[in-house]
mmCIF file with all atom_site columns, C-alpha atoms in Angstrom:
data_model
loop_
_atom_site.group_PDB
_atom_site.id
_atom_site.type_symbol
_atom_site.label_atom_id
_atom_site.label_alt_id
_atom_site.label_comp_id
_atom_site.label_asym_id
_atom_site.label_entity_id
_atom_site.label_seq_id
_atom_site.pdbx_PDB_ins_code
_atom_site.Cartn_x
_atom_site.Cartn_y
_atom_site.Cartn_z
_atom_site.occupancy
_atom_site.B_iso_or_equiv
_atom_site.pdbx_formal_charge
_atom_site.auth_seq_id
_atom_site.auth_comp_id
_atom_site.auth_asym_id
_atom_site.auth_atom_id
_atom_site.pdbx_PDB_model_num
ATOM 1   C CA . MET A 1 1   ? 96.238  211.925 158.592 1.00 57.00 ? 310 MET A CA 1
ATOM 2   C CA . PHE A 1 2   ? 99.185  212.424 156.202 1.00 56.00 ? 311 PHE A CA 1
ATOM 3   C CA . LYS A 1 3   ? 98.704  216.197 156.351 1.00 63.00 ? 312 LYS A CA 1
ATOM 4   C CA . GLU A 1 4   ? 98.771  216.103 160.152 1.00 69.00 ? 313 GLU A CA 1
ATOM 5   C CA . SER A 1 5   ? 101.869 213.944 160.084 1.00 61.00 ? 314 SER A CA 1
ATOM 6   C CA . LEU A 1 6   ? 103.506 216.326 157.602 1.00 56.00 ? 315 LEU A CA 1
ATOM 7   C CA . GLU A 1 7   ? 102.836 219.309 159.860 1.00 62.00 ? 316 GLU A CA 1
ATOM 8   C CA . LEU A 1 8   ? 104.184 217.417 162.860 1.00 63.00 ? 317 LEU A CA 1
ATOM 9   C CA . GLU A 1 9   ? 107.365 216.508 160.950 1.00 58.00 ? 318 GLU A CA 1
ATOM 10  C CA . LYS A 1 10  ? 107.817 220.162 159.960 1.00 60.00 ? 319 LYS A CA 1
ATOM 11  C CA . ASP A 1 11  ? 107.419 221.262 163.579 1.00 56.00 ? 320 ASP A CA 1
ATOM 12  C CA . ILE A 1 12  ? 109.951 218.720 164.808 1.00 61.00 ? 321 ILE A CA 1
ATOM 13  C CA . PHE A 1 13  ? 112.537 218.670 162.008 1.00 58.00 ? 322 PHE A CA 1
ATOM 14  C CA . GLY A 1 14  ? 112.011 221.950 160.152 1.00 62.00 ? 323 GLY A CA 1
ATOM 15  C CA . GLU A 1 15  ? 110.588 222.729 156.717 1.00 71.00 ? 324 GLU A CA 1
ATOM 16  C CA . THR A 1 16  ? 113.470 221.074 154.868 1.00 79.00 ? 325 THR A CA 1
ATOM 17  C CA . SER A 1 17  ? 114.297 217.647 156.236 1.00 83.00 ? 326 SER A CA 1
ATOM 18  C CA . LEU A 1 18  ? 114.279 214.012 155.205 1.00 87.00 ? 327 LEU A CA 1
ATOM 19  C CA . PRO A 1 19  ? 111.254 213.154 157.393 1.00 87.00 ? 328 PRO A CA 1
ATOM 20  C CA . VAL A 1 20  ? 109.336 216.008 155.742 1.00 88.00 ? 329 VAL A CA 1
ATOM 21  C CA . ALA A 1 21  ? 110.379 214.745 152.302 1.00 91.00 ? 330 ALA A CA 1
ATOM 22  C CA . LYS A 1 22  ? 109.117 211.278 153.218 1.00 90.00 ? 331 LYS A CA 1
ATOM 23  C CA . GLN A 1 23  ? 105.746 212.656 154.323 1.00 90.00 ? 332 GLN A CA 1
ATOM 24  C CA . LEU A 1 24  ? 105.504 214.749 151.145 1.00 92.00 ? 333 LEU A CA 1
ATOM 25  C CA . ASN A 1 25  ? 106.067 211.548 149.179 1.00 93.00 ? 334 ASN A CA 1
ATOM 26  C CA . ASN A 1 26  ? 103.403 209.721 151.200 1.00 91.00 ? 335 ASN A CA 1
ATOM 27  C CA . LEU A 1 27  ? 100.901 212.511 150.618 1.00 92.00 ? 336 LEU A CA 1
ATOM 28  C CA . ALA A 1 28  ? 101.798 212.595 146.909 1.00 95.00 ? 337 ALA A CA 1
ATOM 29  C CA . ASN A 1 29  ? 101.115 208.843 146.683 1.00 94.00 ? 338 ASN A CA 1
ATOM 30  C CA . LEU A 1 30  ? 97.734  209.330 148.341 1.00 94.00 ? 339 LEU A CA 1
ATOM 31  C CA . TYR A 1 31  ? 96.859  212.162 145.955 1.00 96.00 ? 340 TYR A CA 1
ATOM 32  C CA . GLU A 1 32  ? 97.884  210.025 142.988 1.00 96.00 ? 341 GLU A CA 1
ATOM 33  C CA . MET A 1 33  ? 95.595  207.213 144.154 1.00 95.00 ? 342 MET A CA 1
ATOM 34  C CA . GLN A 1 34  ? 92.791  209.764 144.486 1.00 96.00 ? 343 GLN A CA 1
ATOM 35  C CA . GLY A 1 35  ? 93.422  211.036 140.956 1.00 96.00 ? 344 GLY A CA 1
ATOM 36  C CA . ARG A 1 36  ? 94.680  214.409 142.182 1.00 97.00 ? 345 ARG A CA 1
ATOM 37  C CA . LEU A 1 37  ? 97.639  214.166 139.843 1.00 98.00 ? 346 LEU A CA 1
ATOM 38  C CA . ASN A 1 38  ? 98.659  217.824 139.645 1.00 97.00 ? 347 ASN A CA 1
ATOM 39  C CA . GLN A 1 39  ? 98.808  218.093 143.436 1.00 97.00 ? 348 GLN A CA 1
ATOM 40  C CA . ALA A 1 40  ? 100.670 214.791 143.615 1.00 97.00 ? 349 ALA A CA 1
ATOM 41  C CA . GLU A 1 41  ? 103.222 216.016 141.087 1.00 98.00 ? 350 GLU A CA 1
ATOM 42  C CA . VAL A 1 42  ? 103.914 219.228 143.012 1.00 97.00 ? 351 VAL A CA 1
ATOM 43  C CA . LEU A 1 43  ? 104.456 217.377 146.289 1.00 96.00 ? 352 LEU A CA 1
ATOM 44  C CA . CYS A 1 44  ? 106.586 214.643 144.752 1.00 97.00 ? 353 CYS A CA 1
ATOM 45  C CA . LYS A 1 45  ? 108.813 217.175 142.983 1.00 98.00 ? 354 LYS A CA 1
ATOM 46  C CA . LYS A 1 46  ? 109.196 219.088 146.239 1.00 96.00 ? 355 LYS A CA 1
ATOM 47  C CA . ALA A 1 47  ? 110.189 215.885 148.054 1.00 95.00 ? 356 ALA A CA 1
ATOM 48  C CA . LEU A 1 48  ? 112.674 214.976 145.326 1.00 96.00 ? 357 LEU A CA 1
ATOM 49  C CA . ASP A 1 49  ? 114.233 218.456 145.332 1.00 95.00 ? 358 ASP A CA 1
ATOM 50  C CA . MET A 1 50  ? 114.542 218.298 149.113 1.00 94.00 ? 359 MET A CA 1
ATOM 51  C CA . GLN A 1 51  ? 116.193 214.876 148.970 1.00 95.00 ? 360 GLN A CA 1
ATOM 52  C CA . ARG A 1 52  ? 118.624 215.964 146.268 1.00 94.00 ? 361 ARG A CA 1
ATOM 53  C CA . THR A 1 53  ? 119.615 218.912 148.452 1.00 93.00 ? 362 THR A CA 1
ATOM 54  C CA . LEU A 1 54  ? 120.017 216.894 151.649 1.00 92.00 ? 363 LEU A CA 1
ATOM 55  C CA . LEU A 1 55  ? 121.385 213.599 150.332 1.00 91.00 ? 364 LEU A CA 1
ATOM 56  C CA . LYS A 1 56  ? 124.209 212.576 148.095 1.00 75.00 ? 365 LYS A CA 1
ATOM 57  C CA . GLU A 1 57  ? 122.995 212.084 144.522 1.00 73.00 ? 366 GLU A CA 1
ATOM 58  C CA . GLU A 1 58  ? 123.001 208.308 144.714 1.00 83.00 ? 367 GLU A CA 1
ATOM 59  C CA . ASP A 1 59  ? 120.540 207.373 147.441 1.00 91.00 ? 368 ASP A CA 1
ATOM 60  C CA . VAL A 1 60  ? 117.718 204.837 147.656 1.00 93.00 ? 369 VAL A CA 1
ATOM 61  C CA . ASP A 1 61  ? 115.244 207.503 148.804 1.00 94.00 ? 370 ASP A CA 1
ATOM 62  C CA . ILE A 1 62  ? 115.961 209.476 145.639 1.00 95.00 ? 371 ILE A CA 1
ATOM 63  C CA . SER A 1 63  ? 115.316 206.370 143.537 1.00 96.00 ? 372 SER A CA 1
ATOM 64  C CA . THR A 1 64  ? 111.959 205.944 145.294 1.00 95.00 ? 373 THR A CA 1
ATOM 65  C CA . SER A 1 65  ? 110.958 209.544 144.635 1.00 96.00 ? 374 SER A CA 1
ATOM 66  C CA . LEU A 1 66  ? 112.007 209.218 140.990 1.00 97.00 ? 375 LEU A CA 1
ATOM 67  C CA . ASN A 1 67  ? 109.897 206.074 140.687 1.00 97.00 ? 376 ASN A CA 1
ATOM 68  C CA . ASN A 1 68  ? 106.931 207.785 142.366 1.00 97.00 ? 377 ASN A CA 1
ATOM 69  C CA . LEU A 1 69  ? 107.161 210.849 140.117 1.00 98.00 ? 378 LEU A CA 1
ATOM 70  C CA . ALA A 1 70  ? 107.406 208.563 137.084 1.00 98.00 ? 379 ALA A CA 1
ATOM 71  C CA . ASN A 1 71  ? 104.192 206.842 138.239 1.00 97.00 ? 380 ASN A CA 1
ATOM 72  C CA . ILE A 1 72  ? 102.473 210.221 138.353 1.00 98.00 ? 381 ILE A CA 1
ATOM 73  C CA . TYR A 1 73  ? 103.750 211.168 134.893 1.00 98.00 ? 382 TYR A CA 1
ATOM 74  C CA . GLU A 1 74  ? 102.572 207.826 133.552 1.00 97.00 ? 383 GLU A CA 1
ATOM 75  C CA . SER A 1 75  ? 99.115  208.458 135.025 1.00 96.00 ? 384 SER A CA 1
ATOM 76  C CA . GLN A 1 76  ? 99.162  211.843 133.279 1.00 97.00 ? 385 GLN A CA 1
ATOM 77  C CA . ARG A 1 77  ? 100.114 210.056 130.034 1.00 96.00 ? 386 ARG A CA 1
ATOM 78  C CA . ARG A 1 78  ? 103.449 211.923 129.963 1.00 98.00 ? 387 ARG A CA 1
ATOM 79  C CA . PHE A 1 79  ? 105.157 208.737 128.887 1.00 98.00 ? 388 PHE A CA 1
ATOM 80  C CA . ASP A 1 80  ? 108.509 210.114 127.738 1.00 97.00 ? 389 ASP A CA 1
ATOM 81  C CA . GLU A 1 81  ? 109.071 211.954 131.023 1.00 98.00 ? 390 GLU A CA 1
ATOM 82  C CA . ALA A 1 82  ? 107.982 208.864 132.960 1.00 98.00 ? 391 ALA A CA 1
ATOM 83  C CA . GLU A 1 83  ? 110.382 206.658 131.011 1.00 98.00 ? 392 GLU A CA 1
ATOM 84  C CA . THR A 1 84  ? 113.325 208.958 131.721 1.00 98.00 ? 393 THR A CA 1
ATOM 85  C CA . LEU A 1 85  ? 112.627 208.936 135.455 1.00 98.00 ? 394 LEU A CA 1
ATOM 86  C CA . TYR A 1 86  ? 111.990 205.185 135.601 1.00 98.00 ? 395 TYR A CA 1
ATOM 87  C CA . LYS A 1 87  ? 115.329 204.559 133.894 1.00 98.00 ? 396 LYS A CA 1
ATOM 88  C CA . GLU A 1 88  ? 117.118 206.901 136.302 1.00 97.00 ? 397 GLU A CA 1
ATOM 89  C CA . SER A 1 89  ? 115.452 205.131 139.229 1.00 97.00 ? 398 SER A CA 1
ATOM 90  C CA . LEU A 1 90  ? 116.389 201.721 137.811 1.00 98.00 ? 399 LEU A CA 1
ATOM 91  C CA . HIS A 1 91  ? 120.024 202.774 137.406 1.00 97.00 ? 400 HIS A CA 1
ATOM 92  C CA . LEU A 1 92  ? 120.181 203.953 141.021 1.00 96.00 ? 401 LEU A CA 1
ATOM 93  C CA . ARG A 1 93  ? 118.458 200.849 142.326 1.00 97.00 ? 402 ARG A CA 1
ATOM 94  C CA . GLU A 1 94  ? 120.708 198.475 140.388 1.00 97.00 ? 403 GLU A CA 1
ATOM 95  C CA . THR A 1 95  ? 123.781 200.417 141.524 1.00 96.00 ? 404 THR A CA 1
ATOM 96  C CA . LEU A 1 96  ? 122.796 200.742 145.182 1.00 96.00 ? 405 LEU A CA 1
ATOM 97  C CA . LEU A 1 97  ? 120.727 197.624 145.812 1.00 97.00 ? 406 LEU A CA 1
ATOM 98  C CA . GLY A 1 98  ? 121.798 195.229 143.084 1.00 96.00 ? 407 GLY A CA 1
ATOM 99  C CA . LYS A 1 99  ? 119.836 193.526 140.343 1.00 95.00 ? 408 LYS A CA 1
ATOM 100 C CA . ASN A 1 100 ? 118.237 190.971 142.689 1.00 96.00 ? 409 ASN A CA 1
ATOM 101 C CA . HIS A 1 101 ? 116.279 193.373 144.887 1.00 97.00 ? 410 HIS A CA 1
ATOM 102 C CA . PRO A 1 102 ? 112.504 193.881 145.129 1.00 97.00 ? 411 PRO A CA 1
ATOM 103 C CA . TYR A 1 103 ? 112.809 197.595 144.283 1.00 97.00 ? 412 TYR A CA 1
ATOM 104 C CA . THR A 1 104 ? 114.784 196.775 141.151 1.00 98.00 ? 413 THR A CA 1
ATOM 105 C CA . ALA A 1 105 ? 112.125 194.256 140.117 1.00 98.00 ? 414 ALA A CA 1
ATOM 106 C CA . GLN A 1 106 ? 109.424 196.851 140.811 1.00 98.00 ? 415 GLN A CA 1
ATOM 107 C CA . THR A 1 107 ? 111.045 199.385 138.509 1.00 98.00 ? 416 THR A CA 1
ATOM 108 C CA . LEU A 1 108 ? 111.600 196.811 135.752 1.00 98.00 ? 417 LEU A CA 1
ATOM 109 C CA . ASN A 1 109 ? 107.913 195.952 136.045 1.00 98.00 ? 418 ASN A CA 1
ATOM 110 C CA . ASN A 1 110 ? 106.988 199.640 135.892 1.00 98.00 ? 419 ASN A CA 1
ATOM 111 C CA . ILE A 1 111 ? 109.042 200.228 132.745 1.00 98.00 ? 420 ILE A CA 1
ATOM 112 C CA . GLY A 1 112 ? 107.543 197.139 131.112 1.00 98.00 ? 421 GLY A CA 1
ATOM 113 C CA . TYR A 1 113 ? 104.056 198.312 132.052 1.00 98.00 ? 422 TYR A CA 1
ATOM 114 C CA . LEU A 1 114 ? 104.852 201.753 130.615 1.00 98.00 ? 423 LEU A CA 1
ATOM 115 C CA . TYR A 1 115 ? 105.926 200.223 127.294 1.00 98.00 ? 424 TYR A CA 1
ATOM 116 C CA . LYS A 1 116 ? 102.744 198.156 127.273 1.00 97.00 ? 425 LYS A CA 1
ATOM 117 C CA . SER A 1 117 ? 100.737 201.358 127.796 1.00 96.00 ? 426 SER A CA 1
ATOM 118 C CA . LYS A 1 118 ? 102.605 202.913 124.851 1.00 96.00 ? 427 LYS A CA 1
ATOM 119 C CA . PHE A 1 119 ? 101.744 199.862 122.682 1.00 97.00 ? 428 PHE A CA 1
ATOM 120 C CA . GLU A 1 120 ? 105.454 199.006 122.475 1.00 98.00 ? 429 GLU A CA 1
ATOM 121 C CA . TYR A 1 121 ? 104.802 195.356 123.176 1.00 98.00 ? 430 TYR A CA 1
ATOM 122 C CA . GLU A 1 122 ? 108.117 194.026 121.881 1.00 98.00 ? 431 GLU A CA 1
ATOM 123 C CA . ARG A 1 123 ? 109.920 196.254 124.393 1.00 98.00 ? 432 ARG A CA 1
ATOM 124 C CA . ALA A 1 124 ? 107.476 195.483 127.212 1.00 98.00 ? 433 ALA A CA 1
ATOM 125 C CA . GLU A 1 125 ? 107.601 191.691 127.204 1.00 98.00 ? 434 GLU A CA 1
ATOM 126 C CA . PRO A 1 126 ? 111.286 191.124 128.088 1.00 99.00 ? 435 PRO A CA 1
ATOM 127 C CA . LEU A 1 127 ? 111.093 193.609 130.968 1.00 98.00 ? 436 LEU A CA 1
ATOM 128 C CA . LEU A 1 128 ? 107.870 192.137 132.331 1.00 99.00 ? 437 LEU A CA 1
ATOM 129 C CA . LEU A 1 129 ? 109.359 188.641 132.084 1.00 98.00 ? 438 LEU A CA 1
ATOM 130 C CA . GLU A 1 130 ? 112.550 189.770 133.816 1.00 98.00 ? 439 GLU A CA 1
ATOM 131 C CA . ALA A 1 131 ? 110.519 191.397 136.600 1.00 98.00 ? 440 ALA A CA 1
ATOM 132 C CA . LEU A 1 132 ? 108.515 188.183 137.023 1.00 98.00 ? 441 LEU A CA 1
ATOM 133 C CA . GLU A 1 133 ? 111.665 186.040 137.154 1.00 98.00 ? 442 GLU A CA 1
ATOM 134 C CA . LEU A 1 134 ? 113.260 188.352 139.712 1.00 98.00 ? 443 LEU A CA 1
ATOM 135 C CA . ARG A 1 135 ? 110.149 188.421 141.860 1.00 98.00 ? 444 ARG A CA 1
ATOM 136 C CA . GLU A 1 136 ? 109.870 184.634 141.788 1.00 98.00 ? 445 GLU A CA 1
ATOM 137 C CA . LYS A 1 137 ? 113.542 184.380 142.739 1.00 97.00 ? 446 LYS A CA 1
ATOM 138 C CA . ILE A 1 138 ? 113.180 186.906 145.576 1.00 97.00 ? 447 ILE A CA 1
ATOM 139 C CA . PHE A 1 139 ? 109.753 185.987 146.952 1.00 97.00 ? 448 PHE A CA 1
ATOM 140 C CA . GLY A 1 140 ? 109.029 182.481 145.707 1.00 96.00 ? 449 GLY A CA 1
ATOM 141 C CA . ASP A 1 141 ? 106.000 181.479 143.651 1.00 94.00 ? 450 ASP A CA 1
ATOM 142 C CA . ASN A 1 142 ? 103.285 182.659 146.060 1.00 94.00 ? 451 ASN A CA 1
ATOM 143 C CA . HIS A 1 143 ? 103.572 186.407 146.541 1.00 97.00 ? 452 HIS A CA 1
ATOM 144 C CA . LEU A 1 144 ? 101.353 189.312 145.510 1.00 97.00 ? 453 LEU A CA 1
ATOM 145 C CA . ASP A 1 145 ? 104.192 190.931 143.550 1.00 98.00 ? 454 ASP A CA 1
ATOM 146 C CA . VAL A 1 146 ? 104.475 187.728 141.506 1.00 98.00 ? 455 VAL A CA 1
ATOM 147 C CA . ALA A 1 147 ? 100.705 187.830 140.937 1.00 98.00 ? 456 ALA A CA 1
ATOM 148 C CA . GLU A 1 148 ? 101.001 191.463 139.788 1.00 97.00 ? 457 GLU A CA 1
ATOM 149 C CA . SER A 1 149 ? 103.719 190.562 137.279 1.00 98.00 ? 458 SER A CA 1
ATOM 150 C CA . LEU A 1 150 ? 101.631 187.669 135.977 1.00 98.00 ? 459 LEU A CA 1
ATOM 151 C CA . SER A 1 151 ? 98.598  189.951 135.557 1.00 98.00 ? 460 SER A CA 1
ATOM 152 C CA . ASN A 1 152 ? 100.672 192.492 133.652 1.00 97.00 ? 461 ASN A CA 1
ATOM 153 C CA . LEU A 1 153 ? 102.009 189.767 131.375 1.00 98.00 ? 462 LEU A CA 1
ATOM 154 C CA . ALA A 1 154 ? 98.484  188.401 130.869 1.00 98.00 ? 463 ALA A CA 1
ATOM 155 C CA . ASP A 1 155 ? 97.301  191.834 129.758 1.00 98.00 ? 464 ASP A CA 1
ATOM 156 C CA . LEU A 1 156 ? 100.223 192.088 127.348 1.00 98.00 ? 465 LEU A CA 1
ATOM 157 C CA . TYR A 1 157 ? 99.457  188.642 125.930 1.00 98.00 ? 466 TYR A CA 1
ATOM 158 C CA . ILE A 1 158 ? 95.785  189.516 125.491 1.00 98.00 ? 467 ILE A CA 1
ATOM 159 C CA . ARG A 1 159 ? 96.771  192.665 123.606 1.00 97.00 ? 468 ARG A CA 1
ATOM 160 C CA . THR A 1 160 ? 99.091  190.654 121.356 1.00 98.00 ? 469 THR A CA 1
ATOM 161 C CA . ASN A 1 161 ? 96.554  187.866 120.807 1.00 98.00 ? 470 ASN A CA 1
ATOM 162 C CA . GLN A 1 162 ? 98.617  185.248 122.647 1.00 98.00 ? 471 GLN A CA 1
ATOM 163 C CA . ILE A 1 163 ? 95.567  183.865 124.399 1.00 98.00 ? 472 ILE A CA 1
ATOM 164 C CA . THR A 1 164 ? 97.056  180.600 125.695 1.00 98.00 ? 473 THR A CA 1
ATOM 165 C CA . LYS A 1 165 ? 99.889  182.475 127.417 1.00 98.00 ? 474 LYS A CA 1
ATOM 166 C CA . ALA A 1 166 ? 97.403  185.027 128.772 1.00 98.00 ? 475 ALA A CA 1
ATOM 167 C CA . VAL A 1 167 ? 95.175  182.335 130.265 1.00 98.00 ? 476 VAL A CA 1
ATOM 168 C CA . ASP A 1 168 ? 98.164  180.592 131.857 1.00 98.00 ? 477 ASP A CA 1
ATOM 169 C CA . CYS A 1 169 ? 99.338  183.844 133.465 1.00 98.00 ? 478 CYS A CA 1
ATOM 170 C CA . LEU A 1 170 ? 95.851  184.772 134.654 1.00 98.00 ? 479 LEU A CA 1
ATOM 171 C CA . GLU A 1 171 ? 95.260  181.344 136.161 1.00 98.00 ? 480 GLU A CA 1
ATOM 172 C CA . ARG A 1 172 ? 98.560  181.503 138.050 1.00 98.00 ? 481 ARG A CA 1
ATOM 173 C CA . SER A 1 173 ? 97.861  185.055 139.212 1.00 97.00 ? 482 SER A CA 1
ATOM 174 C CA . CYS A 1 174 ? 94.368  184.158 140.445 1.00 96.00 ? 483 CYS A CA 1
ATOM 175 C CA . LYS A 1 175 ? 95.666  181.064 142.220 1.00 97.00 ? 484 LYS A CA 1
ATOM 176 C CA . ILE A 1 176 ? 98.238  183.159 144.101 1.00 97.00 ? 485 ILE A CA 1
ATOM 177 C CA . ARG A 1 177 ? 95.702  185.841 145.023 1.00 96.00 ? 486 ARG A CA 1
ATOM 178 C CA . LYS A 1 178 ? 93.198  183.234 146.148 1.00 95.00 ? 487 LYS A CA 1
ATOM 179 C CA . LYS A 1 179 ? 95.802  181.530 148.318 1.00 94.00 ? 488 LYS A CA 1
ATOM 180 C CA . ILE A 1 180 ? 96.999  184.765 149.919 1.00 94.00 ? 489 ILE A CA 1
ATOM 181 C CA . LEU A 1 181 ? 93.864  186.904 150.024 1.00 92.00 ? 490 LEU A CA 1
ATOM 182 C CA . GLY A 1 182 ? 91.015  184.413 149.883 1.00 87.00 ? 491 GLY A CA 1
ATOM 183 C CA . ILE A 1 183 ? 88.310  183.659 147.335 1.00 67.00 ? 492 ILE A CA 1
ATOM 184 C CA . LYS A 1 184 ? 86.608  187.088 147.261 1.00 57.00 ? 493 LYS A CA 1
ATOM 185 C CA . ALA A 1 185 ? 89.866  188.920 146.542 1.00 48.00 ? 494 ALA A CA 1
ATOM 186 C CA . SER A 1 186 ? 90.679  186.674 143.580 1.00 46.00 ? 495 SER A CA 1
ATOM 187 C CA . GLN A 1 187 ? 87.214  187.315 142.132 1.00 51.00 ? 496 GLN A CA 1
ATOM 188 C CA . ASN A 1 188 ? 87.934  191.050 142.157 1.00 52.00 ? 497 ASN A CA 1
ATOM 189 C CA . SER A 1 189 ? 91.296  190.810 140.369 1.00 52.00 ? 498 SER A CA 1
#
């Protein structure tokens, strides 16, 4: 479906256009979810290059592509490259959208998760906590993004043998998921 949409966008808007870049990003995200990381990287880079050509340097779409490419690099365990792109995305998002925006919270969460993956727990915790606080401020206590932040913190606390904190975070996360998604969904988280 994404490939068909991409071809349609090319026919309508030309090979190099913002709608084509968006579809390249969508297809890259799909490939990443499927584990086709090399293909995802190629498409995401192409989308980012296209956006940098067509847009001014500071644009929200560019921050999204940077974040997406960082996700791919993180999946490829290219942590240093991922960190650089996440930080660039965060800078753009804070500048363009402000500190109290869901995209800013998402990128803070991603950087914290990256540090956790690199076993840099002392760097991960403040970012994961900040992302949680922002998400609670933006969405309230019962939102799936809040549950995601709580799960990430729980994993960090398990890894650092802070079991009481981990259990508290997991219980809150499960309660949110159960409320929003139902019992079966919370059993799968």
